[in-house]
Tab-separated table of N, CA, C and O in Angstrom:
chain	number	residue	atom	x	y	z
O	1	MET	N	1.216	-1.050	0.107
O	1	MET	CA	-0.099	0.100	-0.092
O	1	MET	C	1.072	1.233	0.014
O	1	MET	O	2.187	1.416	0.476
O	2	ASP	N	0.585	2.013	-0.708
O	2	ASP	CA	1.359	3.600	-0.962
O	2	ASP	C	0.912	4.416	0.214
O	2	ASP	O	-0.134	5.325	-0.362
O	3	PHE	N	1.584	4.526	1.352
O	3	PHE	CA	1.243	5.194	2.466
O	3	PHE	C	1.385	6.690	1.842
O	3	PHE	O	0.635	7.682	2.619
O	4	ASP	N	2.595	7.082	1.300
O	4	ASP	CA	2.935	8.111	0.898
O	4	ASP	C	1.675	9.221	0.226
O	4	ASP	O	1.414	10.264	0.578
O	5	ALA	N	0.982	8.204	-0.680
O	5	ALA	CA	0.315	8.835	-1.951
O	5	ALA	C	-0.977	8.829	-0.773
O	5	ALA	O	-1.905	10.115	-1.125
O	6	LEU	N	-1.637	7.966	0.480
O	6	LEU	CA	-2.718	8.554	1.216
O	6	LEU	C	-2.616	9.565	1.687
O	6	LEU	O	-3.613	10.500	1.909
O	7	ILE	N	-1.450	9.864	2.163
O	7	ILE	CA	-1.085	11.183	3.202
O	7	ILE	C	-1.196	12.616	2.188
O	7	ILE	O	-1.655	13.395	2.330
O	8	ALA	N	-0.649	11.976	1.051
O	8	ALA	CA	-0.688	13.572	0.295
O	8	ALA	C	-1.972	13.657	-0.222
O	8	ALA	O	-2.616	15.025	-0.286
O	9	GLU	N	-3.181	12.461	-0.425
O	9	GLU	CA	-4.448	13.086	-0.576
O	9	GLU	C	-4.978	13.540	0.078
O	9	GLU	O	-5.861	14.689	0.586
O	10	LEU	N	-4.818	13.223	1.448
O	10	LEU	CA	-5.331	13.786	3.103
O	10	LEU	C	-4.860	15.368	3.108
O	10	LEU	O	-5.250	16.271	3.390
O	11	ARG	N	-3.552	15.353	2.584
O	11	ARG	CA	-2.783	16.868	2.610
O	11	ARG	C	-3.463	17.693	1.574
O	11	ARG	O	-4.036	18.875	2.214
O	12	ASN	N	-3.871	17.382	0.508
O	12	ASN	CA	-4.066	17.848	-0.272
O	12	ASN	C	-5.777	18.425	0.084
O	12	ASN	O	-6.432	19.568	-0.148
O	13	LEU	N	-6.522	17.474	0.776
O	13	LEU	CA	-7.792	17.703	0.862
O	13	LEU	C	-7.880	18.807	1.887
O	13	LEU	O	-8.336	20.031	1.897
O	14	ARG	N	-7.023	18.453	3.078
O	14	ARG	CA	-7.156	20.122	4.175
O	14	ARG	C	-6.521	21.182	3.490
O	14	ARG	O	-7.009	22.223	3.678
O	15	GLU	N	-5.570	21.304	2.357
O	15	GLU	CA	-5.292	22.778	1.669
O	15	GLU	C	-6.343	23.097	0.929
O	15	GLU	O	-6.079	24.549	0.878
O	16	SER	N	-7.160	22.201	0.480
O	16	SER	CA	-8.000	22.820	-1.154
O	16	SER	C	-8.994	22.966	-0.086
O	16	SER	O	-9.662	23.863	-0.910
O	17	VAL	N	-9.642	22.562	0.860
O	17	VAL	CA	-11.092	23.116	1.500
O	17	VAL	C	-10.621	23.805	2.768
O	17	VAL	O	-10.349	22.999	4.119
O	18	THR	N	-11.204	25.149	3.031
O	18	THR	CA	-11.088	25.873	3.905
O	18	THR	C	-11.620	25.486	5.236
O	18	THR	O	-13.220	24.847	5.071
O	19	GLY	N	-10.838	25.024	6.412
O	19	GLY	CA	-11.848	24.568	7.726
O	19	GLY	C	-11.769	23.623	7.912
O	19	GLY	O	-11.738	22.721	9.310
O	20	VAL	N	-10.963	22.564	7.052
O	20	VAL	CA	-10.737	21.178	7.438
O	20	VAL	C	-9.235	20.821	8.095
O	20	VAL	O	-8.555	21.742	8.016
O	21	THR	N	-9.423	20.432	9.481
O	21	THR	CA	-8.220	20.681	10.224
O	21	THR	C	-7.715	19.150	10.373
O	21	THR	O	-6.553	19.329	10.642
O	22	ASP	N	-8.330	18.245	10.470
O	22	ASP	CA	-7.546	16.751	10.737
O	22	ASP	C	-8.144	15.753	9.548
O	22	ASP	O	-9.766	15.725	9.613
O	23	THR	N	-7.819	14.745	9.196
O	23	THR	CA	-7.899	13.552	8.541
O	23	THR	C	-7.280	12.775	8.963
O	23	THR	O	-6.212	12.380	9.235
O	24	VAL	N	-8.408	11.495	8.798
O	24	VAL	CA	-7.482	9.798	9.290
O	24	VAL	C	-8.303	8.987	8.125
O	24	VAL	O	-9.705	9.184	7.918
O	25	ILE	N	-7.428	8.092	7.787
O	25	ILE	CA	-8.361	6.800	6.878
O	25	ILE	C	-7.896	5.564	7.700
O	25	ILE	O	-6.893	5.704	8.435
O	26	ALA	N	-9.010	4.840	7.802
O	26	ALA	CA	-9.133	3.770	8.462
O	26	ALA	C	-9.808	2.472	8.121
O	26	ALA	O	-10.427	2.694	7.237
O	27	ALA	N	-9.459	1.316	8.683
O	27	ALA	CA	-10.574	0.230	8.107
O	27	ALA	C	-11.499	0.402	8.995
O	27	ALA	O	-11.759	1.191	9.904
O	28	VAL	N	-12.716	-0.274	8.405
O	28	VAL	CA	-14.030	0.039	9.119
O	28	VAL	C	-13.924	-0.810	10.857
O	28	VAL	O	-14.968	-0.633	11.373
O	29	ASP	N	-13.165	-1.384	10.574
O	29	ASP	CA	-13.163	-2.293	12.321
O	29	ASP	C	-12.389	-1.429	13.346
O	29	ASP	O	-12.405	-1.156	14.260
O	30	GLY	N	-12.059	0.259	12.532
O	30	GLY	CA	-11.585	1.165	13.811
O	30	GLY	C	-10.095	1.102	13.663
O	30	GLY	O	-9.479	1.954	14.560
O	31	ILE	N	-9.617	0.531	13.019
O	31	ILE	CA	-7.568	0.539	13.021
O	31	ILE	C	-7.337	1.316	12.028
O	31	ILE	O	-7.612	1.168	10.946
O	32	PRO	N	-6.796	2.597	12.529
O	32	PRO	CA	-6.132	3.402	11.720
O	32	PRO	C	-5.145	3.314	10.670
O	32	PRO	O	-4.216	2.035	11.070
O	33	ILE	N	-5.332	3.447	9.097
O	33	ILE	CA	-4.164	3.406	8.275
O	33	ILE	C	-3.407	4.355	8.479
O	33	ILE	O	-2.039	4.070	8.226
O	34	VAL	N	-3.730	5.246	8.178
O	34	VAL	CA	-2.964	6.813	8.118
O	34	VAL	C	-3.593	8.044	8.502
O	34	VAL	O	-4.667	8.370	8.523
O	35	ALA	N	-2.941	8.924	9.108
O	35	ALA	CA	-3.601	10.336	9.440
O	35	ALA	C	-2.871	11.285	9.313
O	35	ALA	O	-1.554	11.812	9.328
O	36	ASP	N	-3.496	12.421	8.970
O	36	ASP	CA	-3.028	13.982	9.021
O	36	ASP	C	-3.758	14.267	10.028
O	36	ASP	O	-4.841	15.459	9.624
O	37	ALA	N	-3.241	14.755	10.766
O	37	ALA	CA	-3.738	15.241	12.416
O	37	ALA	C	-2.708	15.559	13.015
O	37	ALA	O	-1.771	15.571	13.130
O	38	ALA	N	-3.510	16.723	13.822
O	38	ALA	CA	-2.685	17.472	14.981
O	38	ALA	C	-2.193	16.450	15.882
O	38	ALA	O	-3.046	15.714	16.421
O	39	MET	N	-1.250	16.973	16.795
O	39	MET	CA	-0.848	16.404	17.915
O	39	MET	C	-1.693	15.570	18.860
O	39	MET	O	-1.908	14.582	19.414
O	40	SER	N	-2.684	16.534	19.022
O	40	SER	CA	-3.880	16.573	19.905
O	40	SER	C	-5.160	15.474	19.490
O	40	SER	O	-5.880	15.007	20.401
O	41	ILE	N	-4.558	14.886	18.435
O	41	ILE	CA	-5.887	14.113	17.954
O	41	ILE	C	-5.190	12.587	18.003
O	41	ILE	O	-3.939	12.277	17.394
O	42	ASP	N	-6.084	11.499	18.755
O	42	ASP	CA	-5.487	10.353	18.716
O	42	ASP	C	-6.187	9.855	17.419
O	42	ASP	O	-7.156	9.477	17.725
O	43	PRO	N	-5.319	9.293	16.461
O	43	PRO	CA	-5.897	8.598	15.134
O	43	PRO	C	-6.795	7.541	15.951
O	43	PRO	O	-7.618	6.774	15.123
O	44	ALA	N	-6.038	6.349	16.971
O	44	ALA	CA	-6.657	5.161	17.365
O	44	ALA	C	-7.997	5.545	17.619
O	44	ALA	O	-9.344	4.463	17.223
O	45	LYS	N	-8.278	6.462	18.618
O	45	LYS	CA	-9.914	6.785	19.161
O	45	LYS	C	-10.640	7.465	18.174
O	45	LYS	O	-12.086	7.092	18.137
O	46	LEU	N	-10.041	8.237	17.352
O	46	LEU	CA	-10.773	8.792	16.493
O	46	LEU	C	-11.419	7.619	15.397
O	46	LEU	O	-12.567	7.739	15.183
O	47	SER	N	-10.353	7.167	14.951
O	47	SER	CA	-11.101	6.023	13.977
O	47	SER	C	-11.858	4.731	14.620
O	47	SER	O	-12.901	4.425	13.900
O	48	ALA	N	-11.329	4.678	15.984
O	48	ALA	CA	-12.527	3.481	16.444
O	48	ALA	C	-14.106	4.301	16.989
O	48	ALA	O	-15.285	3.617	16.586
O	49	LEU	N	-14.190	5.678	16.872
O	49	LEU	CA	-15.322	6.370	16.781
O	49	LEU	C	-16.390	6.573	15.477
O	49	LEU	O	-17.351	6.100	15.562
O	50	ALA	N	-15.618	7.020	14.540
O	50	ALA	CA	-15.865	7.275	12.920
O	50	ALA	C	-16.455	5.905	12.966
O	50	ALA	O	-17.079	5.372	12.153
O	51	ALA	N	-15.724	4.543	13.261
O	51	ALA	CA	-16.231	2.928	13.181
O	51	ALA	C	-17.446	2.749	13.534
O	51	ALA	O	-18.873	2.214	12.766
O	52	ALA	N	-17.567	3.311	14.996
O	52	ALA	CA	-19.070	2.837	15.243
O	52	ALA	C	-20.151	4.028	14.620
O	52	ALA	O	-20.855	3.351	14.435
O	53	ASP	N	-19.952	4.996	14.444
O	53	ASP	CA	-21.021	6.279	13.937
O	53	ASP	C	-20.929	5.171	12.234
O	53	ASP	O	-22.215	5.546	11.670
O	54	LEU	N	-20.232	4.977	11.443
O	54	LEU	CA	-20.610	4.350	10.001
O	54	LEU	C	-20.903	3.436	10.386
O	54	LEU	O	-22.065	2.932	9.691
O	55	GLY	N	-21.116	2.704	11.214
O	55	GLY	CA	-21.763	1.083	11.233
O	55	GLY	C	-22.936	1.494	11.775
O	55	GLY	O	-24.063	0.868	11.036
O	56	ILE	N	-23.307	2.583	12.736
O	56	ILE	CA	-24.821	2.564	13.167
O	56	ILE	C	-25.632	3.333	11.668
O	56	ILE	O	-26.736	2.990	11.264
O	57	ALA	N	-24.727	4.432	10.968
O	57	ALA	CA	-25.304	4.825	10.054
O	57	ALA	C	-25.877	3.902	8.810
O	57	ALA	O	-26.766	3.842	8.307
O	58	ARG	N	-24.694	2.985	8.697
O	58	ARG	CA	-25.019	1.964	7.664
O	58	ARG	C	-26.180	1.123	8.004
O	58	ARG	O	-27.304	1.138	7.186
O	59	GLN	N	-26.420	0.755	9.266
O	59	GLN	CA	-27.859	0.201	9.273
O	59	GLN	C	-29.179	1.081	9.518
O	59	GLN	O	-30.068	0.533	8.999
O	60	ALA	N	-28.598	2.268	9.756
O	60	ALA	CA	-30.252	3.389	9.315
O	60	ALA	C	-30.344	2.905	7.827
O	60	ALA	O	-31.463	3.092	7.726
O	61	VAL	N	-29.103	3.393	7.051
O	61	VAL	CA	-29.770	3.329	5.693
O	61	VAL	C	-29.929	1.894	5.356
O	61	VAL	O	-31.276	1.911	4.237
O	62	GLU	N	-29.967	0.565	5.731
O	62	GLU	CA	-30.387	-0.419	5.307
O	62	GLU	C	-31.628	-0.994	5.736
O	62	GLU	O	-32.771	-0.954	4.961
O	63	VAL	N	-31.952	-0.354	7.118
O	63	VAL	CA	-33.501	-0.440	7.726
O	63	VAL	C	-34.244	0.261	7.095
O	63	VAL	O	-35.375	0.212	6.921
O	64	THR	N	-34.050	1.803	6.567
O	64	THR	CA	-35.063	2.572	5.773
O	64	THR	C	-34.967	2.186	4.280
O	64	THR	O	-35.921	3.069	4.303
O	65	GLY	N	-34.197	1.373	4.254
O	65	GLY	CA	-34.078	1.312	2.206
O	65	GLY	C	-33.746	2.599	1.538
O	65	GLY	O	-34.203	2.747	0.806
O	66	LYS	N	-32.396	3.449	2.287
O	66	LYS	CA	-32.159	4.217	1.864
O	66	LYS	C	-31.234	3.721	0.722
O	66	LYS	O	-30.225	5.463	0.255
O	67	GLY	N	-30.998	3.096	0.483
O	67	GLY	CA	-29.868	2.963	-0.591
O	67	GLY	C	-28.152	2.489	0.117
O	67	GLY	O	-27.942	1.771	1.030
O	68	THR	N	-27.783	2.708	-0.538
O	68	THR	CA	-25.870	3.070	0.035
O	68	THR	C	-25.725	3.979	0.824
O	68	THR	O	-25.806	5.467	0.415
O	69	LEU	N	-25.054	3.832	1.692
O	69	LEU	CA	-24.125	5.298	2.701
O	69	LEU	C	-23.261	5.485	1.925
O	69	LEU	O	-22.397	5.145	1.821
O	70	GLY	N	-23.110	6.617	1.974
O	70	GLY	CA	-22.238	7.506	1.205
O	70	GLY	C	-21.507	8.384	2.447
O	70	GLY	O	-19.969	8.301	2.454
O	71	GLN	N	-22.053	9.157	3.387
O	71	GLN	CA	-20.935	9.550	4.626
O	71	GLN	C	-22.009	10.149	5.807
O	71	GLN	O	-23.548	9.740	5.340
O	72	THR	N	-21.876	10.653	6.949
O	72	THR	CA	-22.393	11.109	8.413
O	72	THR	C	-21.599	12.300	8.343
O	72	THR	O	-20.554	12.638	8.116
O	73	VAL	N	-22.484	13.214	8.860
O	73	VAL	CA	-21.825	14.553	8.964
O	73	VAL	C	-22.377	14.821	10.670
O	73	VAL	O	-23.760	14.734	10.603
O	74	VAL	N	-21.592	15.004	11.396
O	74	VAL	CA	-21.769	15.713	13.134
O	74	VAL	C	-21.591	16.879	13.085
O	74	VAL	O	-20.184	17.497	13.110
O	75	PHE	N	-22.522	17.689	13.109
O	75	PHE	CA	-22.708	18.932	13.356
O	75	PHE	C	-22.519	19.506	15.212
O	75	PHE	O	-23.162	18.620	16.046
O	76	GLY	N	-21.258	19.869	15.596
O	76	GLY	CA	-20.965	20.310	16.828
O	76	GLY	C	-21.306	21.783	16.941
O	76	GLY	O	-20.561	22.374	15.999
O	77	SER	N	-21.151	22.450	17.758
O	77	SER	CA	-20.752	23.876	18.333
O	77	SER	C	-19.786	24.391	18.077
O	77	SER	O	-19.467	25.944	17.579
O	78	ALA	N	-18.597	23.440	17.628
O	78	ALA	CA	-17.473	24.225	17.767
O	78	ALA	C	-16.764	23.805	16.123
O	78	ALA	O	-15.630	23.588	15.914
O	79	GLY	N	-17.569	22.918	15.283
O	79	GLY	CA	-17.297	22.350	14.117
O	79	GLY	C	-18.259	21.019	13.537
O	79	GLY	O	-19.019	20.871	14.160
O	80	TYR	N	-17.337	20.218	12.912
O	80	TYR	CA	-17.900	19.112	12.309
O	80	TYR	C	-16.833	17.944	12.159
O	80	TYR	O	-15.618	18.049	12.169
O	81	MET	N	-17.373	16.947	12.226
O	81	MET	CA	-16.996	15.188	11.940
O	81	MET	C	-17.419	14.763	10.686
O	81	MET	O	-18.886	14.358	10.783
O	82	VAL	N	-16.828	14.910	9.759
O	82	VAL	CA	-17.421	14.048	8.836
O	82	VAL	C	-16.841	12.557	8.256
O	82	VAL	O	-15.292	12.638	8.346
O	83	VAL	N	-17.853	11.371	8.155
O	83	VAL	CA	-17.073	10.235	7.949
O	83	VAL	C	-17.770	9.745	6.962
O	83	VAL	O	-18.718	9.144	6.586
O	84	TYR	N	-16.723	9.156	5.688
O	84	TYR	CA	-17.314	8.791	4.760
O	84	TYR	C	-16.905	7.317	4.472
O	84	TYR	O	-15.563	6.677	4.900
O	85	ALA	N	-17.669	6.363	3.704
O	85	ALA	CA	-17.794	5.008	3.883
O	85	ALA	C	-16.648	5.160	2.514
O	85	ALA	O	-17.501	5.537	0.816
O	86	ILE	N	-15.454	4.841	2.255
O	86	ILE	CA	-14.477	4.715	1.198
O	86	ILE	C	-14.876	3.436	0.279
O	86	ILE	O	-15.054	3.384	-0.740
O	87	SER	N	-15.144	2.278	0.946
O	87	SER	CA	-15.619	0.807	0.638
O	87	SER	C	-16.261	0.070	1.982
O	87	SER	O	-16.194	0.514	2.745
O	88	ARG	N	-16.442	-1.260	1.675
O	88	ARG	CA	-16.853	-1.979	2.755
O	88	ARG	C	-15.891	-2.277	3.623
O	88	ARG	O	-15.663	-2.630	4.883
O	89	SER	N	-14.491	-1.813	3.527
O	89	SER	CA	-13.468	-2.554	4.259
O	89	SER	C	-12.912	-1.272	4.740
O	89	SER	O	-11.956	-1.348	5.453
O	90	ALA	N	-12.800	0.009	4.369
O	90	ALA	CA	-12.124	1.342	4.899
O	90	ALA	C	-13.142	2.752	4.726
O	90	ALA	O	-14.080	2.767	4.373
O	91	LEU	N	-12.942	3.819	5.792
O	91	LEU	CA	-13.568	4.821	5.648
O	91	LEU	C	-12.546	5.849	5.963
O	91	LEU	O	-11.299	5.653	6.282
O	92	MET	N	-13.085	7.237	5.824
O	92	MET	CA	-12.193	8.202	5.974
O	92	MET	C	-12.915	9.688	6.856
O	92	MET	O	-14.189	9.685	6.902
O	93	VAL	N	-12.423	9.950	7.908
O	93	VAL	CA	-12.707	10.655	8.779
O	93	VAL	C	-12.034	11.954	8.285
O	93	VAL	O	-11.109	12.206	8.280
O	94	VAL	N	-13.164	13.758	8.397
O	94	VAL	CA	-12.366	14.647	7.929
O	94	VAL	C	-12.973	15.463	9.312
O	94	VAL	O	-14.340	15.471	9.460
O	95	LEU	N	-11.917	16.198	10.340
O	95	LEU	CA	-12.759	17.052	11.067
O	95	LEU	C	-12.792	18.458	10.408
O	95	LEU	O	-11.381	18.967	9.692
O	96	GLY	N	-13.386	19.050	10.842
O	96	GLY	CA	-13.326	20.407	10.385
O	96	GLY	C	-13.969	21.564	11.559
O	96	GLY	O	-14.580	21.304	12.622
O	97	ASP	N	-13.160	23.065	11.618
O	97	ASP	CA	-13.465	23.930	12.407
O	97	ASP	C	-15.090	24.425	11.590
O	97	ASP	O	-15.379	24.288	11.145
O	98	LYS	N	-15.254	25.680	12.419
O	98	LYS	CA	-16.655	26.534	12.454
O	98	LYS	C	-16.675	27.100	11.107
O	98	LYS	O	-17.622	27.328	10.620
O	99	GLU	N	-15.440	27.022	9.929
O	99	GLU	CA	-15.509	27.877	8.968
O	99	GLU	C	-15.658	26.965	7.876
O	99	GLU	O	-15.455	27.293	6.677
O	100	LEU	N	-15.458	25.520	8.246
O	100	LEU	CA	-15.692	24.650	6.998
O	100	LEU	C	-17.176	24.546	6.464
O	100	LEU	O	-18.495	24.504	7.262
O	101	ASN	N	-16.908	24.837	5.137
O	101	ASN	CA	-18.696	24.534	4.254
O	101	ASN	C	-18.628	23.366	4.080
O	101	ASN	O	-17.836	22.538	3.078
O	102	VAL	N	-19.660	22.597	4.303
O	102	VAL	CA	-19.936	21.225	4.294
O	102	VAL	C	-20.154	20.864	2.734
O	102	VAL	O	-19.748	19.777	2.492
O	103	GLY	N	-20.935	21.877	2.599
O	103	GLY	CA	-21.280	21.580	0.743
O	103	GLY	C	-19.924	21.350	0.145
O	103	GLY	O	-19.879	20.523	-0.776
O	104	ARG	N	-19.111	22.190	0.381
O	104	ARG	CA	-17.810	22.441	-0.340
O	104	ARG	C	-17.264	21.031	-0.399
O	104	ARG	O	-16.587	20.396	-1.059
O	105	LEU	N	-17.019	20.524	0.996
O	105	LEU	CA	-16.107	19.343	1.644
O	105	LEU	C	-17.108	18.033	0.852
O	105	LEU	O	-16.206	17.439	0.267
O	106	LEU	N	-18.280	17.808	0.790
O	106	LEU	CA	-18.957	16.742	-0.123
O	106	LEU	C	-18.396	17.064	-1.470
O	106	LEU	O	-18.272	15.875	-1.900
O	107	PHE	N	-18.420	18.062	-2.024
O	107	PHE	CA	-18.531	17.932	-3.480
O	107	PHE	C	-16.843	17.821	-3.736
O	107	PHE	O	-16.302	16.995	-4.470
O	108	GLU	N	-16.020	18.410	-2.984
O	108	GLU	CA	-14.125	18.236	-3.090
O	108	GLU	C	-14.018	16.752	-2.935
O	108	GLU	O	-12.910	15.847	-3.244
O	109	CYS	N	-14.858	15.871	-1.833
O	109	CYS	CA	-14.179	14.717	-1.383
O	109	CYS	C	-14.637	13.728	-2.625
O	109	CYS	O	-14.033	12.389	-2.585
O	110	ARG	N	-15.332	13.508	-3.510
O	110	ARG	CA	-15.843	12.705	-4.383
O	110	ARG	C	-14.372	12.345	-4.975
O	110	ARG	O	-14.320	11.019	-5.191
O	111	PRO	N	-13.638	13.382	-5.808
O	111	PRO	CA	-12.526	12.496	-6.655
O	111	PRO	C	-11.667	12.105	-5.807
O	111	PRO	O	-10.663	11.141	-5.797
O	112	VAL	N	-11.482	12.858	-4.280
O	112	VAL	CA	-10.219	12.510	-3.422
O	112	VAL	C	-11.050	10.494	-2.919
O	112	VAL	O	-9.794	9.831	-2.739
O	113	ILE	N	-12.017	10.326	-2.647
O	113	ILE	CA	-12.324	9.488	-2.282
O	113	ILE	C	-12.108	8.142	-3.545
O	113	ILE	O	-11.702	6.935	-3.116
O	114	GLU	N	-12.287	8.637	-4.600
O	114	GLU	CA	-12.048	7.709	-5.637
O	114	GLU	C	-10.457	7.467	-5.889
O	114	GLU	O	-10.192	6.154	-6.187
O	115	ARG	N	-9.725	8.334	-5.712
O	115	ARG	CA	-8.291	7.939	-5.949
O	115	ARG	C	-7.770	7.311	-4.539
O	115	ARG	O	-7.006	6.483	-5.039
O	116	ILE	N	-8.305	7.999	-3.573
O	116	ILE	CA	-8.096	6.542	-2.352
O	116	ILE	C	-8.438	5.244	-2.288
O	116	ILE	O	-7.567	4.714	-2.113
O	117	THR	N	-9.595	5.175	-2.877
O	117	THR	CA	-9.934	3.796	-3.070
O	117	THR	C	-9.207	3.156	-4.200
O	117	THR	O	-8.718	2.067	-3.994
O	118	SER	N	-8.710	3.678	-4.927
O	118	SER	CA	-7.859	2.784	-6.144
O	118	SER	C	-6.236	2.713	-5.408
O	118	SER	O	-6.016	1.603	-5.486
O	119	ILE	N	-5.707	3.923	-4.483
O	119	ILE	CA	-4.647	3.359	-3.789
O	119	ILE	C	-5.055	2.231	-2.837
O	119	ILE	O	-3.947	1.411	-2.705
O	120	LEU	N	-5.947	2.391	-2.272
O	120	LEU	CA	-5.951	0.968	-1.363
O	120	LEU	C	-6.579	-0.170	-2.283
O	120	LEU	O	-5.662	-1.289	-1.277
O	121	VAL	N	-6.857	-0.119	-3.095
O	121	VAL	CA	-6.849	-1.694	-3.728
O	121	VAL	C	-5.910	-2.427	-4.740
O	121	VAL	O	-5.775	-3.140	-5.142
O	122	ALA	N	-4.956	-0.943	-4.684
O	122	ALA	CA	-3.780	-1.224	-5.967
O	122	ALA	C	-2.854	-2.199	-5.270
O	122	ALA	O	-2.193	-2.524	-4.060
O	123	GLN	N	-2.220	-3.095	-5.981
O	123	GLN	CA	-1.558	-4.332	-5.778
O	123	GLN	C	-0.084	-4.057	-6.090
O	123	GLN	O	0.307	-3.491	-6.917
O	124	PRO	N	0.713	-4.315	-5.164
O	124	PRO	CA	2.039	-3.547	-4.990
O	124	PRO	C	2.621	-4.738	-6.401
O	124	PRO	O	2.109	-5.740	-6.541
O	125	GLU	N	3.558	-3.970	-6.968
O	125	GLU	CA	4.047	-4.632	-8.426
O	125	GLU	C	4.922	-6.039	-7.860
O	125	GLU	O	5.986	-5.793	-6.744
O	126	SER	N	4.656	-6.823	-8.339
O	126	SER	CA	5.735	-8.177	-8.046
O	126	SER	C	7.228	-8.269	-9.009
O	126	SER	O	7.247	-7.624	-9.958
O	127	ARG	N	7.994	-8.484	-8.178
O	127	ARG	CA	9.570	-8.433	-8.449
O	127	ARG	C	9.858	-9.875	-9.000
O	127	ARG	O	10.077	-10.470	-7.971
O	128	HIS	N	10.481	-9.863	-10.030
O	128	HIS	CA	11.332	-11.302	-10.438
O	128	HIS	C	12.117	-11.393	-10.576
O	128	HIS	O	12.816	-10.432	-10.929
């Protein structure tokens, strides 16, 4: 897996969308894969929380017949937490401050998620 490419995607997202403060890619079981986050953010705790959030949201979508889960958005008085379902096995968490434009984030994340998905599923070249 190309961890540098994943980190680059996270950094580019933070730099291109005003208000994005921290990002983490994790497995759906809550194990962090990579993080672009402040020292005050514990990627393991954030990943576990996001995995629980995603699991509940997936159940809600299935029970209500609303299709396939794309993301959840948690609005707090000081900012946002957005959790994206990257695949059935991975997720991305984006934290943002009060200046975050959630609509812009949702728009900008579509191609980012496609690229991250490609990176996650890419097989390393075998050497003969």
